[in-house]
XYZ file of C-alpha atoms in Angstrom:
492
model
C -69.242 -51.638 -29.696
C -67.694 -50.748 -33.012
C -64.308 -51.751 -34.265
C -63.161 -48.089 -34.034
C -64.146 -48.007 -30.346
C -62.148 -51.168 -29.596
C -59.104 -49.756 -31.409
C -59.260 -46.479 -29.540
C -59.466 -48.318 -26.225
C -56.342 -50.335 -26.914
C -54.198 -47.342 -27.919
C -53.517 -45.099 -24.914
C -53.766 -41.372 -25.355
C -50.348 -39.688 -25.776
C -49.092 -37.995 -22.600
C -47.993 -34.377 -22.998
C -44.223 -33.801 -22.931
C -43.034 -32.299 -19.626
C -42.221 -28.627 -19.722
C -38.455 -28.306 -19.131
C -37.483 -26.209 -16.108
C -34.713 -23.708 -16.630
C -31.450 -24.991 -15.190
C -30.615 -23.692 -11.736
C -27.877 -21.119 -11.847
C -24.997 -21.410 -9.458
C -24.141 -18.638 -7.025
C -21.162 -17.518 -9.100
C -23.173 -17.439 -12.338
C -25.715 -15.176 -10.627
C -23.092 -13.045 -8.914
C -20.735 -12.686 -11.880
C -22.668 -9.823 -13.627
C -22.552 -7.800 -10.408
C -18.815 -8.422 -9.948
C -18.240 -7.584 -13.612
C -20.127 -4.303 -13.377
C -18.342 -3.335 -10.147
C -14.946 -4.210 -11.610
C -15.769 -2.271 -14.776
C -16.848 0.936 -13.055
C -14.171 0.818 -10.369
C -11.484 0.199 -12.959
C -12.817 2.907 -15.246
C -13.119 5.629 -12.599
C -10.337 4.761 -10.145
C -7.762 3.690 -12.734
C -6.271 7.209 -13.147
C -5.525 7.344 -9.409
C -4.046 3.845 -9.503
C -1.866 4.829 -12.460
C -0.567 7.911 -10.643
C 0.071 5.911 -7.467
C 1.920 3.247 -9.476
C 4.038 5.835 -11.286
C 5.052 7.635 -8.106
C 5.570 4.286 -6.373
C 7.903 3.179 -9.141
C 9.930 6.347 -8.711
C 10.096 5.763 -4.957
C 11.209 2.134 -5.370
C 14.112 3.280 -7.537
C 15.083 6.089 -5.146
C 17.008 3.777 -2.792
C 19.666 3.092 -5.386
C 19.536 6.679 -6.633
C 20.327 7.931 -3.112
C 23.586 5.988 -3.057
C 24.675 7.749 -6.241
C 23.359 11.271 -5.602
C 24.575 11.409 -1.981
C 27.711 9.313 -2.207
C 29.740 12.241 -0.819
C 27.704 12.310 2.390
C 27.101 8.569 2.785
C 30.589 7.136 2.266
C 34.142 7.868 3.369
C 37.147 8.351 1.108
C 39.248 5.766 2.889
C 38.532 3.081 5.471
C 40.839 3.674 8.433
C 42.368 1.372 11.003
C 40.143 2.471 13.903
C 37.156 4.724 14.477
C 37.005 7.742 16.730
C 34.814 7.667 19.840
C 31.220 8.647 19.119
C 31.590 11.612 21.450
C 34.370 12.993 19.239
C 32.272 12.496 16.120
C 29.351 14.290 17.756
C 31.648 17.155 18.740
C 32.755 17.478 15.102
C 29.120 17.638 13.961
C 28.320 20.283 16.548
C 31.218 22.348 15.318
C 29.834 22.203 11.772
C 26.279 23.117 12.877
C 26.575 25.172 16.082
C 22.901 26.236 16.021
C 21.688 22.655 15.907
C 20.763 20.594 18.966
C 21.683 16.910 18.825
C 18.747 14.531 19.286
C 20.163 11.234 18.034
C 23.275 9.625 16.607
C 23.444 6.784 14.063
C 26.881 5.160 14.216
C 28.303 4.102 10.862
C 26.612 0.750 10.006
C 29.334 -0.361 7.575
C 33.079 0.064 7.269
C 32.863 2.603 4.427
C 29.814 4.477 5.750
C 29.619 7.769 7.627
C 28.082 8.426 11.030
C 24.865 10.437 11.063
C 24.369 13.055 13.758
C 20.722 14.164 13.718
C 19.838 17.632 15.032
C 16.920 19.929 15.549
C 17.765 23.116 13.756
C 15.943 26.406 13.113
C 14.646 27.096 9.625
C 13.616 23.546 8.754
C 10.145 22.490 7.674
C 7.878 20.572 10.023
C 9.055 16.975 10.334
C 12.530 17.690 9.003
C 15.791 17.369 10.880
C 19.339 18.388 10.047
C 21.644 15.419 9.579
C 25.406 15.959 9.669
C 27.532 13.205 8.110
C 30.850 12.575 9.851
C 33.796 10.421 8.777
C 34.157 8.024 11.737
C 37.888 7.587 11.125
C 39.003 11.222 10.788
C 36.130 13.260 12.231
C 35.826 15.229 9.001
C 32.309 16.443 8.193
C 31.286 15.099 4.784
C 28.215 17.299 4.498
C 24.785 18.016 5.964
C 21.281 17.484 4.609
C 17.689 18.119 5.650
C 16.221 14.669 6.237
C 12.924 13.061 7.208
C 13.530 9.979 9.330
C 16.061 7.843 7.473
C 15.147 9.350 4.081
C 17.494 11.813 2.437
C 16.012 14.736 0.451
C 15.432 12.818 -2.805
C 13.616 9.876 -1.233
C 11.800 12.121 1.255
C 10.427 14.221 -1.615
C 9.401 11.166 -3.634
C 7.798 9.597 -0.559
C 5.631 12.678 -0.029
C 4.909 12.810 -3.764
C 3.701 9.205 -3.657
C 1.557 9.708 -0.565
C 0.041 13.148 -1.219
C 1.364 14.509 -4.553
C 3.103 17.238 -2.521
C -0.334 18.693 -1.734
C -0.285 18.144 2.020
C -3.248 16.714 3.915
C -5.649 17.264 1.016
C -3.430 15.221 -1.277
C -3.527 12.240 1.081
C -7.096 11.600 -0.031
C -5.871 10.547 -3.464
C -3.566 7.832 -2.141
C -6.111 6.577 0.391
C -8.786 6.383 -2.293
C -6.437 4.435 -4.565
C -5.415 2.054 -1.768
C -9.051 1.596 -0.718
C -10.100 0.407 -4.162
C -6.966 -1.448 -5.240
C -7.809 -4.654 -3.375
C -11.421 -4.543 -4.587
C -10.366 -4.210 -8.212
C -7.645 -6.858 -7.846
C -9.853 -9.476 -6.140
C -12.811 -8.784 -8.438
C -10.633 -9.149 -11.507
C -9.068 -12.314 -10.100
C -12.504 -13.874 -9.547
C -13.649 -12.938 -13.041
C -10.516 -14.358 -14.639
C -10.501 -17.644 -12.709
C -14.246 -18.078 -13.248
C -14.010 -17.921 -17.029
C -14.514 -21.070 -19.110
C -11.429 -21.916 -21.170
C -10.330 -24.754 -23.399
C -6.759 -24.990 -22.088
C -5.594 -24.737 -18.512
C -2.482 -22.948 -19.698
C -4.637 -19.989 -20.764
C -5.261 -19.289 -17.077
C -1.646 -18.438 -16.283
C -0.234 -17.531 -19.713
C -1.508 -15.102 -22.368
C -3.277 -16.657 -25.332
C -0.866 -15.979 -28.169
C -3.334 -17.208 -30.762
C -5.970 -14.664 -29.828
C -6.389 -11.300 -31.509
C -8.161 -8.027 -30.940
C -10.060 -7.669 -27.686
C -9.577 -11.338 -26.774
C -5.819 -10.906 -26.849
C -5.973 -7.732 -24.773
C -8.217 -9.459 -22.243
C -5.860 -12.435 -22.099
C -2.900 -10.225 -21.220
C -4.988 -8.206 -18.764
C -6.152 -11.347 -16.992
C -2.821 -13.138 -16.751
C -0.899 -10.062 -15.602
C -3.583 -9.434 -12.979
C -3.432 -13.070 -11.869
C 0.318 -12.976 -11.271
C 0.181 -9.587 -9.556
C -2.976 -10.098 -7.463
C -1.332 -11.172 -4.194
C 1.176 -8.327 -4.306
C -1.511 -5.764 -5.151
C -3.718 -6.840 -2.241
C -0.692 -6.692 0.069
C 0.173 -3.184 -1.152
C -3.418 -2.074 -0.604
C -3.602 -3.499 2.925
C -0.247 -2.122 4.044
C -0.881 1.234 2.413
C -4.125 1.604 4.347
C -2.333 1.072 7.669
C -0.919 4.600 7.637
C -3.751 6.299 5.734
C -5.679 9.064 7.468
C -9.150 7.577 7.939
C -8.866 3.825 7.458
C -5.498 3.943 9.229
C -7.129 5.269 12.395
C -9.677 2.449 12.361
C -6.971 -0.141 11.739
C -4.884 1.260 14.593
C -7.807 1.186 17.004
C -8.662 -2.378 16.026
C -5.057 -3.437 16.426
C -4.914 -1.889 19.899
C -8.126 -3.620 20.944
C -6.726 -6.950 19.766
C -3.573 -6.418 21.828
C -1.350 -5.851 18.818
C -0.045 -2.335 19.566
C 3.652 -1.822 18.964
C 5.434 -1.698 22.337
C 8.158 0.784 23.222
C 11.084 0.658 25.598
C 10.717 2.762 28.737
C 13.355 5.498 28.998
C 12.268 6.874 32.379
C 14.990 7.411 34.926
C 14.126 7.072 38.586
C 11.706 9.865 39.460
C 11.112 10.748 35.785
C 7.900 10.995 33.818
C 5.625 8.002 33.519
C 5.193 8.006 29.766
C 8.045 6.215 28.024
C 6.589 6.443 24.523
C 8.528 9.504 23.323
C 12.117 9.930 24.380
C 12.080 13.560 23.110
C 8.973 14.532 25.073
C 10.697 16.350 27.953
C 13.312 18.366 26.113
C 13.260 21.901 27.525
C 13.633 24.984 25.319
C 15.196 28.268 26.433
C 14.094 31.804 25.483
C 16.152 31.683 22.299
C 14.483 28.477 21.129
C 17.491 26.314 21.968
C 17.138 22.976 23.698
C 18.448 22.759 27.264
C 20.260 19.528 27.931
C 19.490 17.878 31.279
C 21.718 18.758 34.173
C 23.128 15.837 36.141
C 25.645 13.054 35.952
C 26.100 11.604 32.478
C 28.322 8.663 31.622
C 28.378 9.833 28.018
C 27.282 8.363 24.705
C 30.256 6.002 24.427
C 29.494 4.294 27.724
C 25.796 4.114 26.867
C 26.512 2.392 23.542
C 28.934 0.009 25.237
C 26.228 -0.959 27.749
C 23.725 -1.519 24.952
C 26.139 -3.695 23.001
C 26.807 -5.730 26.129
C 23.036 -6.264 26.391
C 22.893 -7.652 22.845
C 21.824 -4.537 20.923
C 24.491 -4.463 18.224
C 23.069 -4.075 14.678
C 22.758 -0.657 12.960
C 22.300 1.410 16.088
C 20.286 4.552 16.622
C 21.172 6.362 19.856
C 18.727 8.905 21.259
C 20.372 11.350 23.660
C 18.728 11.905 27.056
C 15.968 14.424 27.521
C 14.869 15.775 30.905
C 13.923 12.808 33.083
C 14.943 10.308 30.410
C 17.883 8.062 29.730
C 19.707 7.056 26.588
C 17.648 4.918 24.190
C 19.692 2.636 21.961
C 17.713 0.885 19.223
C 18.559 -1.427 16.391
C 17.204 -0.160 13.074
C 18.109 -3.032 10.754
C 14.787 -3.707 9.029
C 16.173 -6.090 6.406
C 15.084 -9.679 7.015
C 16.063 -11.185 9.357
C 15.296 -7.948 11.170
C 17.166 -6.616 14.206
C 14.916 -4.256 16.141
C 15.840 -4.806 19.788
C 16.114 -1.788 22.079
C 17.403 -0.874 25.534
C 17.408 2.230 27.674
C 20.489 3.224 29.657
C 20.632 5.306 32.825
C 22.865 8.329 32.126
C 23.911 8.460 35.770
C 25.678 5.109 35.963
C 25.354 3.438 32.537
C 23.065 0.670 33.827
C 20.466 -0.828 31.516
C 17.048 0.267 32.785
C 14.735 -1.521 30.359
C 14.996 -3.993 27.470
C 12.639 -4.686 24.570
C 13.226 -7.591 22.200
C 11.552 -7.800 18.821
C 10.829 -11.450 19.572
C 8.513 -10.257 22.353
C 6.405 -8.062 20.056
C 2.751 -9.143 19.693
C 2.096 -11.067 16.495
C -0.002 -8.260 15.012
C 2.736 -5.725 15.760
C 5.273 -7.947 13.993
C 3.016 -8.399 10.967
C 2.400 -4.650 10.808
C 6.140 -3.986 10.958
C 6.848 -6.526 8.219
C 4.021 -5.210 6.054
C 5.034 -1.562 6.296
C 8.701 -2.294 5.683
C 7.801 -4.487 2.733
C 5.643 -1.692 1.305
C 8.554 0.723 1.747
C 11.052 -1.600 0.053
C 13.132 -2.224 3.178
C 12.297 -5.766 4.262
C 14.220 -7.654 1.577
C 16.532 -4.933 0.348
C 17.148 -4.748 -3.394
C 14.889 -7.745 -4.086
C 12.055 -5.948 -2.286
C 12.640 -2.780 -4.293
C 12.669 -4.680 -7.601
C 9.437 -6.448 -6.628
C 7.802 -3.085 -5.881
C 8.972 -1.754 -9.235
C 7.527 -4.839 -10.984
C 4.177 -4.401 -9.222
C 4.094 -0.718 -10.169
C 4.733 -1.588 -13.819
C 2.045 -4.283 -13.610
C -0.535 -1.759 -12.375
C 0.364 0.666 -15.138
C 0.038 -2.115 -17.736
C -3.279 -3.322 -16.277
C -4.709 0.189 -16.436
C -3.620 0.578 -20.069
C -5.038 -2.817 -21.067
C -8.263 -2.154 -19.175
C -8.894 1.089 -21.015
C -7.976 -0.582 -24.295
C -10.594 -3.302 -23.698
C -13.166 -0.617 -23.009
C -12.202 1.190 -26.209
C -12.472 -2.012 -28.266
C -16.065 -2.456 -27.034
C -17.183 0.683 -28.858
C -19.778 0.373 -31.644
C -17.629 0.441 -34.773
C -20.604 0.955 -37.102
C -21.303 4.388 -35.687
C -19.957 7.196 -37.769
C -19.487 9.497 -34.843
C -16.593 8.944 -32.443
C -17.797 6.777 -29.581
C -16.353 5.028 -26.572
C -16.788 1.518 -25.238
C -20.170 0.339 -24.010
C -20.824 0.165 -20.295
C -21.874 -2.991 -18.502
C -25.694 -3.318 -18.359
C -27.663 -2.300 -15.288
C -29.712 -4.601 -13.112
C -26.884 -7.046 -12.342
C -27.802 -7.127 -8.650
C -31.307 -8.426 -9.492
C -29.764 -11.618 -10.886
C -28.041 -12.503 -7.632
C -29.962 -14.767 -5.200
C -31.149 -13.174 -1.977
C -29.088 -15.642 0.061
C -25.968 -14.203 -1.587
C -27.073 -10.604 -2.027
C -28.015 -9.871 1.592
C -24.746 -11.110 3.165
C -22.821 -9.315 0.434
C -24.654 -6.075 1.177
C -23.946 -6.463 4.899
C -20.247 -7.091 4.326
C -20.077 -4.138 1.929
C -21.645 -1.856 4.541
C -19.204 -2.955 7.250
C -16.181 -2.615 4.964
C -17.435 0.748 3.696
C -17.676 2.004 7.274
C -14.257 0.633 8.227
C -12.637 1.992 5.031
C -14.469 5.327 4.703
C -12.996 6.451 1.390
C -14.220 3.215 -0.170
C -17.688 3.553 1.311
C -18.130 7.227 0.432
C -16.911 6.802 -3.149
C -19.082 3.713 -3.605
C -22.151 5.665 -2.511
C -21.112 8.401 -4.931
C -20.840 5.897 -7.788
C -24.292 4.485 -6.971
C -25.838 7.957 -6.837
C -24.364 8.946 -10.203
C -25.423 5.621 -11.709
C -28.992 6.091 -10.471
C -29.130 9.594 -11.942
C -27.800 8.397 -15.282
C -30.277 5.522 -15.270
C -33.178 7.893 -14.589
C -32.057 10.222 -17.379
C -31.703 7.264 -19.753
C -35.186 5.968 -18.943
C -36.699 9.411 -19.460
C -35.034 9.740 -22.852
C -36.123 6.231 -23.759
C -39.711 6.958 -22.800
C -39.661 10.081 -24.939
C -38.163 8.384 -28.009
C -39.633 4.879 -27.601
C -36.196 3.331 -28.273
C -34.556 0.602 -26.226
C -31.991 1.991 -23.751
C -28.387 1.190 -24.472
C -27.872 -0.246 -20.972
C -30.658 -2.764 -21.503
C -28.947 -4.363 -24.470
C -26.644 -7.283 -24.065
C -23.102 -6.233 -23.325
C -21.573 -8.958 -25.476
C -17.908 -9.252 -26.430
C -16.005 -8.463 -29.552
């Protein structure tokens, strides 16, 4: 054996270095491109509807205070007197001012300087409108009359319809339902993207980065404003969907199945109709279109209100006059927290309380629905509620502006021709693990079915995206160039 052989035997052969495995990506790292692309396209295409909804919502939030100024003549009295007239006398004064109207309900003055509202059905009004006559409870003088919708006077009623359907009727409702359907998706997607970002300082999560510039600064403001507004935006989306046309029906059916339907006080007198849901249901109309008041003993509205007050129904009353086979229905309509929404029905024959309904006995879901709707309408917390709605509306408008600005700042600045911001690259769903992608697809399908405007528009987005992708690939194959969507999106 040679010396070289002995040396080679003593020195072991070098082992090859192990090939490093790529680090395992977390679920969020794999899912983030898909969330980013969804947030980008939803924000880009739905943002105009969100901006319109926010603008009209801001106008509606400010209408409560505007009503007090515009309709001060009708809403307030000149002088607070020593004692009020009986409700029957106030109703008689309203009938004298509008002899063609038929009284359906009376709202006694809720405050010392407020007028009493006498609500009537009257010919010549649009569907859903009633004629409200405002009466001074101290003198019986009529302060004016207005066409109203529920408790909304003409200004707020018009702005409410403008916010919900742009004054376009049933067709216009699609705009608001589409905006409400996507608002929570955009808000939660943006929230996840913002919280999931890596940052050097924790303060940059909740406060804008003042040291940043350009697109980074715009993104910082967009993210922090969205963070602070996210809870309110999701709440607005959820409550707005409750009275939408398509999703609202599904929500109502689900609520009924879960035992959360809003109860109603029974107004049936002995031998009357079985359905107590609508106290106007059995009004009879004569040949001239006038309502026939029921014939029989009637203790009168004053005695009915006295019986209701004795039963504990005392705050901001709404008194519905008897229809055929029905009694008086006296409800509280104070929807400012803490709410007062108790109700009783009173037999017109003897003034006895026939049925009672306490808000405390409402199912939990019915209570939450009531709170949510009143909060969305700016009623639950009064002026504070209205200011919060105005702030959320301004936040949406700012988020839309900043979102479009970020898109604009992504444009290729070296191009001579005018160009817009780059889109997020395709294929994001391929990067998500199957264990995440399949449940996500199932949840998306269920939500898309339950919220139809979301599902239909999402399918439309996917179809358009597939067509654009096919066109891009065909052009790329013809030119041999790399498609723009295949490049890295990057940041500026």
